[in-house]
Short mmCIF file of C-alpha atoms in Angstrom, two decimals:
data_model
loop_
_atom_site.label_atom_id
_atom_site.label_comp_id
_atom_site.label_asym_id
_atom_site.label_seq_id
_atom_site.Cartn_x
_atom_site.Cartn_y
_atom_site.Cartn_z
CA MET A 1 66.07 146.69 77.10
CA HIS A 2 62.87 147.46 78.38
CA ILE A 3 59.98 146.42 76.53
CA ALA A 4 58.82 150.54 75.84
CA LYS A 5 62.36 151.27 74.35
CA LYS A 6 61.81 147.95 72.20
CA ILE A 7 58.28 148.45 71.03
CA THR A 8 59.55 152.28 70.26
CA LEU A 9 62.35 150.84 68.28
CA LEU A 10 60.63 149.10 66.12
CA PHE A 11 57.56 151.13 65.65
CA ALA A 12 60.19 153.60 64.23
CA ILE A 13 62.14 151.16 62.09
CA LEU A 14 59.06 149.95 60.62
CA SER A 15 57.69 153.81 59.74
CA ALA A 16 60.90 154.46 58.40
CA VAL A 17 60.84 151.62 56.20
CA ILE A 18 57.12 152.63 55.06
CA ILE A 19 57.90 156.19 54.47
CA SER A 20 60.97 155.47 52.65
CA LEU A 21 59.33 153.29 50.17
CA LEU A 22 56.49 155.72 49.65
CA SER A 23 59.10 158.45 49.34
CA GLY A 24 60.57 156.06 46.62
CA PHE A 25 57.31 155.83 44.78
CA VAL A 26 56.91 158.88 44.85
CA TRP A 27 60.19 160.37 43.61
CA TYR A 28 60.12 157.52 41.01
CA PHE A 29 56.56 158.24 39.18
CA SER A 30 57.41 162.18 39.66
CA ASN A 31 60.75 161.67 38.17
CA GLU A 32 59.03 159.58 35.21
CA PHE A 33 56.22 162.06 34.66
CA ALA A 34 57.19 165.33 35.40
CA PHE A 35 58.61 166.12 32.45
CA GLU A 36 55.99 164.63 30.15
CA ASP A 37 54.87 167.52 29.19
CA PHE A 38 57.92 169.27 27.85
CA TYR A 39 59.02 166.58 26.22
CA LYS A 40 54.98 166.83 24.27
CA ARG A 41 56.18 170.15 23.88
CA LEU A 42 59.59 169.44 22.45
CA GLU A 43 58.42 166.77 20.09
CA ALA A 44 55.78 169.21 18.76
CA ARG A 45 58.22 171.36 17.57
CA VAL A 46 60.17 168.74 15.99
CA ASN A 47 57.26 167.83 13.64
CA ILE A 48 56.66 171.86 13.40
CA ALA A 49 60.45 171.81 12.34
CA ALA A 50 60.13 169.02 9.72
CA GLN A 51 57.18 170.36 8.22
CA ILE A 52 58.74 173.84 7.38
CA LYS A 53 62.54 173.17 7.10
CA LEU A 54 61.62 169.49 5.08
CA VAL A 55 58.30 170.02 3.19
CA GLU A 56 58.42 172.48 0.26
CA ASP A 57 54.74 173.80 1.10
CA GLU A 58 53.54 177.82 0.50
CA ASN A 59 52.52 178.19 3.51
CA ASN A 60 55.64 177.30 5.07
CA GLU A 61 56.53 181.24 5.53
CA ALA A 62 53.40 181.37 7.50
CA TYR A 63 54.21 178.55 9.29
CA SER A 64 57.41 179.84 10.18
CA LYS A 65 55.88 183.41 11.33
CA MET A 66 53.25 181.83 13.17
CA ARG A 67 56.05 179.98 15.02
CA ARG A 68 58.08 183.01 15.95
CA GLN A 69 54.95 184.85 17.34
CA TYR A 70 52.57 182.37 19.06
CA LEU A 71 54.96 179.51 20.40
CA GLU A 72 57.26 180.36 22.95
CA HIS A 73 61.09 179.86 22.48
CA LEU A 74 62.45 177.94 25.11
CA PRO A 75 65.20 178.38 27.13
CA SER A 76 68.82 176.89 25.21
CA GLU A 77 66.38 175.58 22.19
CA LYS A 78 68.33 174.71 19.68
CA GLU A 79 67.47 173.01 16.35
CA TYR A 80 69.12 170.03 14.64
CA VAL A 81 68.08 169.07 10.90
CA LEU A 82 70.60 166.97 8.80
CA LYS A 83 70.22 164.31 5.93
CA ALA A 84 70.60 160.86 6.76
CA ASP A 85 70.43 157.28 5.35
CA THR A 86 68.06 154.87 6.93
CA ASN A 87 70.37 152.21 8.11
CA THR A 88 73.24 154.25 9.18
CA HIS A 89 72.73 157.75 10.75
CA PRO A 90 75.02 159.64 11.43
CA THR A 91 75.51 161.30 14.98
CA VAL A 92 74.26 164.60 15.30
CA ASP A 93 77.18 166.99 16.82
CA THR A 94 74.68 168.26 19.84
CA ASP A 95 76.10 169.36 23.48
CA ASP A 96 76.22 166.39 24.76
CA VAL A 97 76.82 163.30 23.44
CA LEU A 98 73.68 161.39 22.91
CA PRO A 99 73.42 157.60 23.43
CA LYS A 100 72.81 154.44 20.94
CA ILE A 101 69.49 153.58 22.24
CA PHE A 102 68.19 157.43 21.34
CA TYR A 103 69.72 156.85 17.93
CA ASP A 104 68.31 153.37 17.79
CA ARG A 105 64.87 154.43 18.16
CA ILE A 106 64.77 157.03 15.57
CA LYS A 107 65.94 154.26 13.12
CA ASP A 108 62.94 152.72 13.93
CA GLY A 109 61.03 155.71 13.23
CA LYS A 110 59.56 156.20 16.85
CA MET A 111 60.45 159.71 18.48
CA ALA A 112 63.17 159.72 20.56
CA ARG A 113 63.84 160.91 23.91
CA TYR A 114 66.81 161.95 26.33
CA ARG A 115 67.44 163.91 29.09
CA LYS A 116 71.06 164.69 31.37
CA GLU A 117 70.31 166.80 33.92
CA ASN A 118 68.10 169.69 32.92
CA HIS A 119 69.13 169.52 29.18
CA PHE A 120 66.65 167.30 27.04
CA TYR A 121 66.48 166.37 23.60
CA ALA A 122 63.29 164.85 21.07
CA GLY A 123 64.24 163.55 17.99
CA LYS A 124 62.69 161.65 14.88
CA TYR A 125 63.05 160.28 11.35
CA PHE A 126 62.16 161.92 8.40
CA GLU A 127 61.55 160.65 4.81
CA ILE A 128 61.04 163.31 2.26
CA ASN A 129 60.85 162.52 -1.49
CA LYS A 130 63.11 159.48 -0.50
CA GLN A 131 65.76 161.11 1.20
CA GLY A 132 66.38 160.34 5.30
CA TYR A 133 66.29 163.17 7.36
CA ILE A 134 66.92 163.36 11.44
CA VAL A 135 65.12 166.25 13.32
CA ILE A 136 66.24 166.95 16.69
CA ILE A 137 64.93 169.96 19.56
CA ALA A 138 66.79 170.60 22.68
CA ALA A 139 66.00 172.93 25.13
CA ASN A 140 66.03 173.51 29.45
CA ASP A 141 63.38 172.88 31.55
CA PRO A 142 64.35 174.67 34.27
CA PHE A 143 61.50 174.81 35.69
CA GLY A 144 60.60 171.62 36.04
CA PHE A 145 63.80 170.70 37.00
CA ARG A 146 63.78 173.05 39.91
CA GLU A 147 60.52 171.85 40.99
CA LEU A 148 61.68 167.61 41.14
CA LYS A 149 64.82 169.19 42.87
CA ASP A 150 62.18 171.10 45.32
CA LEU A 151 60.53 167.81 45.54
CA GLN A 152 63.84 165.66 46.43
CA LYS A 153 64.72 168.04 49.37
CA ILE A 154 60.90 167.94 50.48
CA LEU A 155 60.81 164.04 50.59
CA ILE A 156 64.01 163.92 52.30
CA ALA A 157 63.58 166.59 54.86
CA GLY A 158 59.63 165.04 55.67
CA PHE A 159 61.18 161.26 55.96
CA PHE A 160 64.04 162.36 58.79
CA LEU A 161 60.73 164.72 59.99
CA SER A 162 58.50 161.46 59.95
CA ILE A 163 60.98 159.47 61.69
CA ILE A 164 61.34 161.86 64.67
CA LEU A 165 58.03 161.93 64.76
CA SER A 166 57.03 158.36 64.47
CA PHE A 167 59.71 157.62 67.43
CA ILE A 168 57.95 159.91 69.49
CA VAL A 169 54.46 158.53 68.69
CA GLY A 170 55.69 155.21 69.32
CA TRP A 171 56.80 156.23 72.53
CA LYS A 172 53.81 157.31 73.58
CA PHE A 173 51.90 154.54 72.12
CA SER A 174 53.91 151.95 74.42
CA HIS A 175 54.06 154.09 77.42
CA TYR A 176 50.07 153.62 76.64
CA THR A 177 50.19 150.49 76.21
CA LEU A 178 52.01 149.32 79.05
CA GLU A 179 50.25 152.08 81.47
CA PRO A 180 48.09 148.83 82.77
CA LEU A 181 51.17 146.24 83.29
CA ARG A 182 53.19 149.29 85.39
CA ASN A 183 50.21 149.47 87.33
CA ILE A 184 50.42 145.50 87.92
CA ILE A 185 53.86 145.76 88.56
CA LYS A 186 53.53 148.50 91.12
CA SER A 187 50.83 146.93 92.89
CA MET A 188 52.60 143.51 93.06
CA LYS A 189 55.67 145.01 94.64
CA LYS A 190 53.13 146.23 97.48
CA ILE A 191 52.18 142.92 98.63
CA LYS A 192 54.48 140.77 100.45
CA ALA A 193 53.67 138.34 103.17
CA GLU A 194 52.91 140.23 105.97
CA ASN A 195 50.02 141.78 103.66
CA LEU A 196 48.54 138.71 101.21
CA HIS A 197 45.33 139.65 101.87
CA LEU A 198 45.61 142.22 99.06
CA ARG A 199 44.18 141.78 95.69
CA LEU A 200 44.48 143.53 92.34
CA ASP A 201 41.68 145.39 91.05
CA VAL A 202 40.51 143.15 88.20
CA LYS A 203 37.75 145.93 86.74
CA SER A 204 39.97 148.59 86.51
CA TYR A 205 41.69 146.79 83.62
CA GLY A 206 39.12 146.37 81.40
CA GLY A 207 38.27 143.06 79.84
CA ASP A 208 41.61 142.63 77.68
CA GLU A 209 44.51 140.52 78.48
CA MET A 210 45.92 142.82 81.40
CA SER A 211 42.53 142.17 83.26
CA GLU A 212 43.12 138.48 82.64
CA LEU A 213 46.56 138.31 83.78
CA ALA A 214 45.62 140.32 87.08
CA GLN A 215 42.58 137.44 87.38
CA THR A 216 45.75 135.39 87.55
CA PHE A 217 48.01 136.83 89.66
CA ASN A 218 44.72 137.11 92.40
CA ASN A 219 44.40 133.89 91.51
CA MET A 220 48.04 133.00 92.71
CA LEU A 221 47.35 135.05 95.95
CA ASN A 222 44.55 133.18 96.64
CA ARG A 223 46.84 129.90 96.81
CA LEU A 224 49.87 131.44 97.97
CA GLU A 225 47.77 133.01 100.84
CA THR A 226 46.45 129.56 102.02
CA ALA A 227 49.35 127.95 101.97
CA PHE A 228 51.18 130.52 103.97
CA GLU A 229 47.77 130.48 106.43
CA THR A 230 47.83 126.75 106.40
CA GLN A 231 51.93 126.92 107.12
CA ASN A 232 51.83 129.48 109.79
CA ASN A 233 48.60 127.67 111.40
CA PHE A 234 50.54 124.49 111.80
CA ILE A 235 53.65 125.56 113.15
CA SER A 236 51.49 128.23 115.78
CA ASN A 237 49.19 125.96 116.63
CA ALA A 238 50.75 122.53 116.17
CA SER A 239 53.12 122.68 119.12
CA HIS A 240 50.80 124.25 121.64
CA GLU A 241 48.06 121.42 121.20
CA LEU A 242 50.47 118.47 120.67
CA ARG A 243 52.14 119.57 124.07
CA THR A 244 48.81 119.04 126.16
CA PRO A 245 48.32 115.41 125.73
CA LEU A 246 51.71 114.52 125.70
CA THR A 247 52.46 116.19 129.48
CA ILE A 248 49.34 114.51 130.34
CA ILE A 249 50.91 111.02 128.82
CA SER A 250 54.19 112.19 130.53
CA GLY A 251 51.90 112.63 134.38
CA GLU A 252 49.90 109.74 134.10
CA VAL A 253 53.17 107.52 133.16
CA GLU A 254 54.55 108.52 136.39
CA LEU A 255 51.77 108.20 138.43
CA ALA A 256 51.11 104.54 136.86
CA MET A 257 54.99 103.58 137.31
CA ALA A 258 54.35 104.72 141.03
CA ALA A 259 51.05 102.90 142.12
CA GLU A 260 51.01 99.48 142.62
CA MET A 261 50.54 97.12 139.69
CA GLY A 262 46.79 96.15 139.06
CA SER A 263 45.56 98.72 141.26
CA LYS A 264 42.56 101.05 140.83
CA GLU A 265 45.15 104.26 140.31
CA HIS A 266 47.17 102.22 137.93
CA ILE A 267 44.44 101.00 135.60
CA GLN A 268 42.85 104.80 135.46
CA ALA A 269 46.39 106.11 134.56
CA LEU A 270 46.99 103.42 131.86
CA GLY A 271 43.33 104.42 130.52
CA LYS A 272 43.76 108.21 130.80
CA ILE A 273 47.45 107.19 128.28
CA LYS A 274 45.08 105.73 126.07
CA SER A 275 42.46 108.57 125.87
CA GLU A 276 45.09 111.10 125.53
CA ALA A 277 47.19 108.89 123.09
CA ASP A 278 44.01 108.24 120.86
CA ARG A 279 43.18 111.97 120.88
CA LEU A 280 47.25 112.80 120.28
CA GLU A 281 46.59 110.75 117.00
CA HIS A 282 43.34 112.50 116.07
CA ILE A 283 45.33 115.19 116.29
CA LEU A 284 48.29 114.66 113.98
CA THR A 285 45.79 113.05 111.23
CA SER A 286 43.97 115.99 111.33
CA LEU A 287 46.88 118.46 111.19
CA LEU A 288 48.77 116.39 108.56
CA GLY A 289 45.28 116.58 106.46
CA LEU A 290 45.24 120.33 107.30
CA ALA A 291 48.90 120.66 105.61
CA GLN A 292 48.16 118.73 102.70
CA SER A 293 44.80 120.21 102.10
CA GLY A 294 46.51 124.16 101.36
CA PHE A 295 47.52 125.24 97.93
CA ASN A 296 50.69 123.52 97.82
CA GLY A 297 50.79 123.83 93.74
CA LYS A 298 50.54 120.01 93.59
CA VAL A 299 47.72 118.55 91.09
CA GLN A 300 45.59 116.97 92.90
CA PRO A 301 43.91 113.22 91.47
CA ARG A 302 40.15 114.11 90.15
CA GLU A 303 37.27 111.88 88.90
CA GLU A 304 33.91 112.47 87.76
CA VAL A 305 31.73 112.53 90.84
CA ARG A 306 27.96 112.75 91.49
CA MET A 307 27.18 114.73 94.17
CA ASP A 308 23.79 113.10 94.84
CA GLU A 309 25.57 109.69 95.10
CA LEU A 310 28.22 111.49 97.16
CA LEU A 311 25.63 112.57 100.06
CA TRP A 312 24.10 109.14 99.98
CA GLU A 313 27.68 107.97 101.10
CA ILE A 314 28.32 110.48 103.68
CA LYS A 315 24.84 109.70 105.41
CA ASP A 316 26.15 106.30 106.04
CA ALA A 317 29.75 107.20 107.23
CA VAL A 318 28.59 109.61 109.42
CA SER A 319 25.38 107.02 111.09
CA GLN A 320 28.14 104.34 111.05
CA VAL A 321 30.57 106.79 113.28
CA HIS A 322 27.61 108.38 115.50
CA PRO A 323 24.46 105.70 114.57
CA GLU A 324 22.02 108.23 116.78
CA SER A 325 22.45 110.79 114.02
CA LYS A 326 19.54 111.73 111.93
CA ILE A 327 19.78 113.04 108.44
CA GLU A 328 17.58 113.53 106.09
CA LEU A 329 18.53 113.93 101.67
CA ASP A 330 16.24 116.36 100.18
CA LEU A 331 16.97 115.77 96.53
CA ASN A 332 13.63 117.27 94.90
CA LYS A 333 14.95 120.15 93.24
CA LEU A 334 17.76 118.13 91.05
CA PRO A 335 17.43 118.22 87.24
CA GLU A 336 17.37 115.37 84.82
CA ASP A 337 20.41 115.83 83.35
CA GLU A 338 22.90 113.82 85.12
CA ALA A 339 25.89 116.20 83.85
CA ALA A 340 23.94 118.78 86.26
CA VAL A 341 24.92 117.00 89.36
CA THR A 342 28.45 115.65 88.30
CA LEU A 343 32.00 117.22 88.47
CA LYS A 344 35.60 116.53 88.38
CA ALA A 345 36.58 116.52 91.73
CA ASN A 346 39.27 114.35 94.28
CA LYS A 347 36.11 112.02 95.41
CA ASN A 348 37.86 111.50 98.86
CA LEU A 349 38.64 114.96 99.93
CA LEU A 350 35.56 116.34 98.75
CA LYS A 351 33.72 113.58 100.83
CA LEU A 352 36.05 114.46 104.04
CA ALA A 353 35.23 117.81 103.58
CA ILE A 354 31.56 117.60 103.86
CA THR A 355 31.71 114.85 105.96
CA ASN A 356 33.38 117.03 108.77
CA ILE A 357 30.49 119.62 107.90
CA VAL A 358 27.11 116.96 108.48
CA SER A 359 29.20 115.47 111.22
CA ASN A 360 29.24 118.48 112.90
CA ALA A 361 25.79 119.49 112.69
CA CYS A 362 24.69 116.22 113.92
CA LYS A 363 26.94 116.26 117.18
CA TYR A 364 26.03 120.37 118.06
CA SER A 365 22.83 119.70 117.86
CA ASP A 366 22.46 116.66 120.25
CA PHE A 367 21.82 114.43 117.14
CA LYS A 368 18.29 116.53 116.22
CA PRO A 369 17.48 116.02 112.61
CA VAL A 370 19.91 117.32 110.17
CA SER A 371 18.59 118.61 106.80
CA VAL A 372 21.19 118.03 103.56
CA LYS A 373 19.68 119.79 100.23
CA LEU A 374 21.48 119.63 97.27
CA GLU A 375 20.20 122.20 94.51
CA SER A 376 22.07 122.43 90.97
CA ASN A 377 21.53 126.13 89.25
CA ASN A 378 23.62 127.63 86.60
CA ASN A 379 26.61 125.45 86.58
CA LEU A 380 26.73 125.68 90.44
CA LEU A 381 25.93 122.81 92.87
CA SER A 382 25.04 124.22 96.30
CA ILE A 383 24.83 121.29 98.69
CA ALA A 384 22.92 123.18 102.43
CA VAL A 385 23.20 121.60 105.76
CA VAL A 386 21.15 122.94 108.36
CA ASP A 387 20.93 121.75 111.74
CA GLN A 388 18.50 122.57 115.16
CA GLY A 389 22.13 122.85 118.05
CA ILE A 390 23.41 125.16 119.34
CA GLY A 391 24.06 127.55 116.63
CA ILE A 392 27.58 130.17 116.90
CA PRO A 393 27.76 132.84 119.05
CA GLN A 394 27.98 136.52 116.77
CA ASP A 395 31.31 137.44 117.87
CA ASP A 396 33.18 133.92 116.88
CA ILE A 397 31.75 133.55 113.53
CA GLN A 398 34.66 135.55 112.10
CA HIS A 399 37.08 132.87 113.83
CA ILE A 400 35.48 129.62 112.90
CA PHE A 401 37.38 128.85 110.15
CA GLU A 402 40.63 129.37 112.56
CA PRO A 403 42.81 126.11 112.94
CA PHE A 404 41.99 125.10 116.85
CA PHE A 405 39.52 127.70 117.47
CA ARG A 406 36.32 126.40 119.25
CA ALA A 407 33.27 128.58 119.75
CA SER A 408 32.38 129.77 123.03
CA ASN A 409 29.53 127.53 123.94
CA THR A 410 30.94 124.24 122.93
CA ASN A 411 32.30 123.10 126.27
CA ASN A 412 30.30 120.62 126.44
CA PHE A 413 31.01 118.82 123.30
CA LYS A 414 34.37 116.82 122.36
CA GLY A 415 36.30 118.47 119.29
CA TYR A 416 39.59 119.93 118.25
CA GLY A 417 38.94 122.74 116.02
CA ILE A 418 39.89 121.58 112.78
CA GLY A 419 37.20 119.98 111.16
CA LEU A 420 36.14 123.45 109.67
CA PRO A 421 39.49 124.72 108.76
CA LEU A 422 39.99 121.49 106.80
CA SER A 423 36.65 121.88 104.88
CA LEU A 424 37.66 124.76 103.57
CA ASN A 425 40.93 124.36 102.35
CA ILE A 426 39.65 121.32 100.38
CA ILE A 427 36.52 123.14 99.21
CA ARG A 428 39.07 125.94 98.09
CA LEU A 429 40.90 123.23 96.04
CA HIS A 430 37.72 123.14 93.74
CA ARG A 431 37.29 126.63 93.53
CA GLY A 432 34.41 126.33 96.06
CA SER A 433 33.10 129.00 98.37
CA ILE A 434 31.33 128.27 102.06
CA GLY A 435 28.99 130.57 103.59
CA ILE A 436 27.26 130.42 107.10
CA LYS A 437 24.01 131.73 108.85
CA THR A 438 23.55 131.08 111.91
CA GLN A 439 21.70 132.23 115.07
CA GLU A 440 22.46 131.21 118.74
CA GLY A 441 20.59 128.83 120.36
CA LEU A 442 18.33 128.24 116.82
CA GLY A 443 20.74 126.39 114.46
CA THR A 444 23.16 126.73 111.93
CA GLU A 445 22.78 126.87 108.18
CA ILE A 446 26.61 126.20 106.21
CA LYS A 447 26.24 126.08 102.33
CA VAL A 448 28.84 124.70 100.55
CA MET A 449 29.03 125.91 96.50
CA LEU A 450 31.11 124.23 94.05
CA PRO A 451 31.44 124.79 90.22
CA ILE A 452 30.30 122.15 88.24
CA ASN A 453 32.72 123.78 85.04
#
């Protein structure tokens, strides 16, 4: 059963329970108090009848005349007066058999009441001159009884009408409430492997749980897109990049086999084989790192990392590989609070990502001074790497994060086009972003943004 139908059914059931309780409440108290006025009229007649019939008073005739003239005669009104003992009251021969509790109340000296359908009784015990009497007045109340019956019909009709209305309102309510969810489902059905770049519009769902659900789907799509891109790039580029050094190695092996042992051609062939084997190892290592850095759902081990200390380590690491590099660290704008420069991260992966960026800056600037600036602002760390190198042509900027892509002006520099894509994947793993600002011939600035929390 769909959620909308479940909500509608539950809403209708709850409404039915509430309405039935309310109707029962109204019916009970209406039944209790609807005839209160009529009972009081009967009780007044009981007292008047006792005064006229039992008490010897010279004004009784006047009382009787006034009663006939000014006190209305109730429908089917009957009067019963008979002698009785205080301990054993006789049963009055009325139209209906009155219950024992009625006579018990009379015995206790109280005004007794009884109703059967539309026939009402009121009675009381009087003692006149040491003689006991029972006075009972009986009458019908057609108007009150009819009103109660009409109320019963109204409550029953209102109950069924309310159930129908609650079902309609519940259906509309569930349809309105689940409309954002249906929109999310429709949008998600449109997203397939070939258009993973599409995202849900979080703002259109307001700031409630639906927008949180949409944002969760977007985060999942980010991970899926990165994983798909990583896999596709790995498959599409690995065969091409690996085939070239393998072809060269095979050719050089044939030359070495044909050449005289120890000759110049033999030594050159072995050197070429060694060079291409090193190149092949580097490509394989980079491809493996690129594949493992994708959003594969695995939990990466993380630790508290101070970025200023990590930058010093990165400077030392790059200097060991490229002793001629000139890296200047700018830490002047760091706050005194240590927590402002500390984040939870996979230290080795993060070090690899930033090392690739700094190493590229040194290499493509012919080892001119490279500035690395660290800032902390609003729970966000930024690492800006600025070089004075060859820059990137405008037409190539959109492709620099594609695996194995190299800018058109990098032919004089050795590289494989894997460093920046690998860095981007690692930064994304840490929920960060990379921005780039460059001008061909003047230099490049790459800024890495990482959330502290």
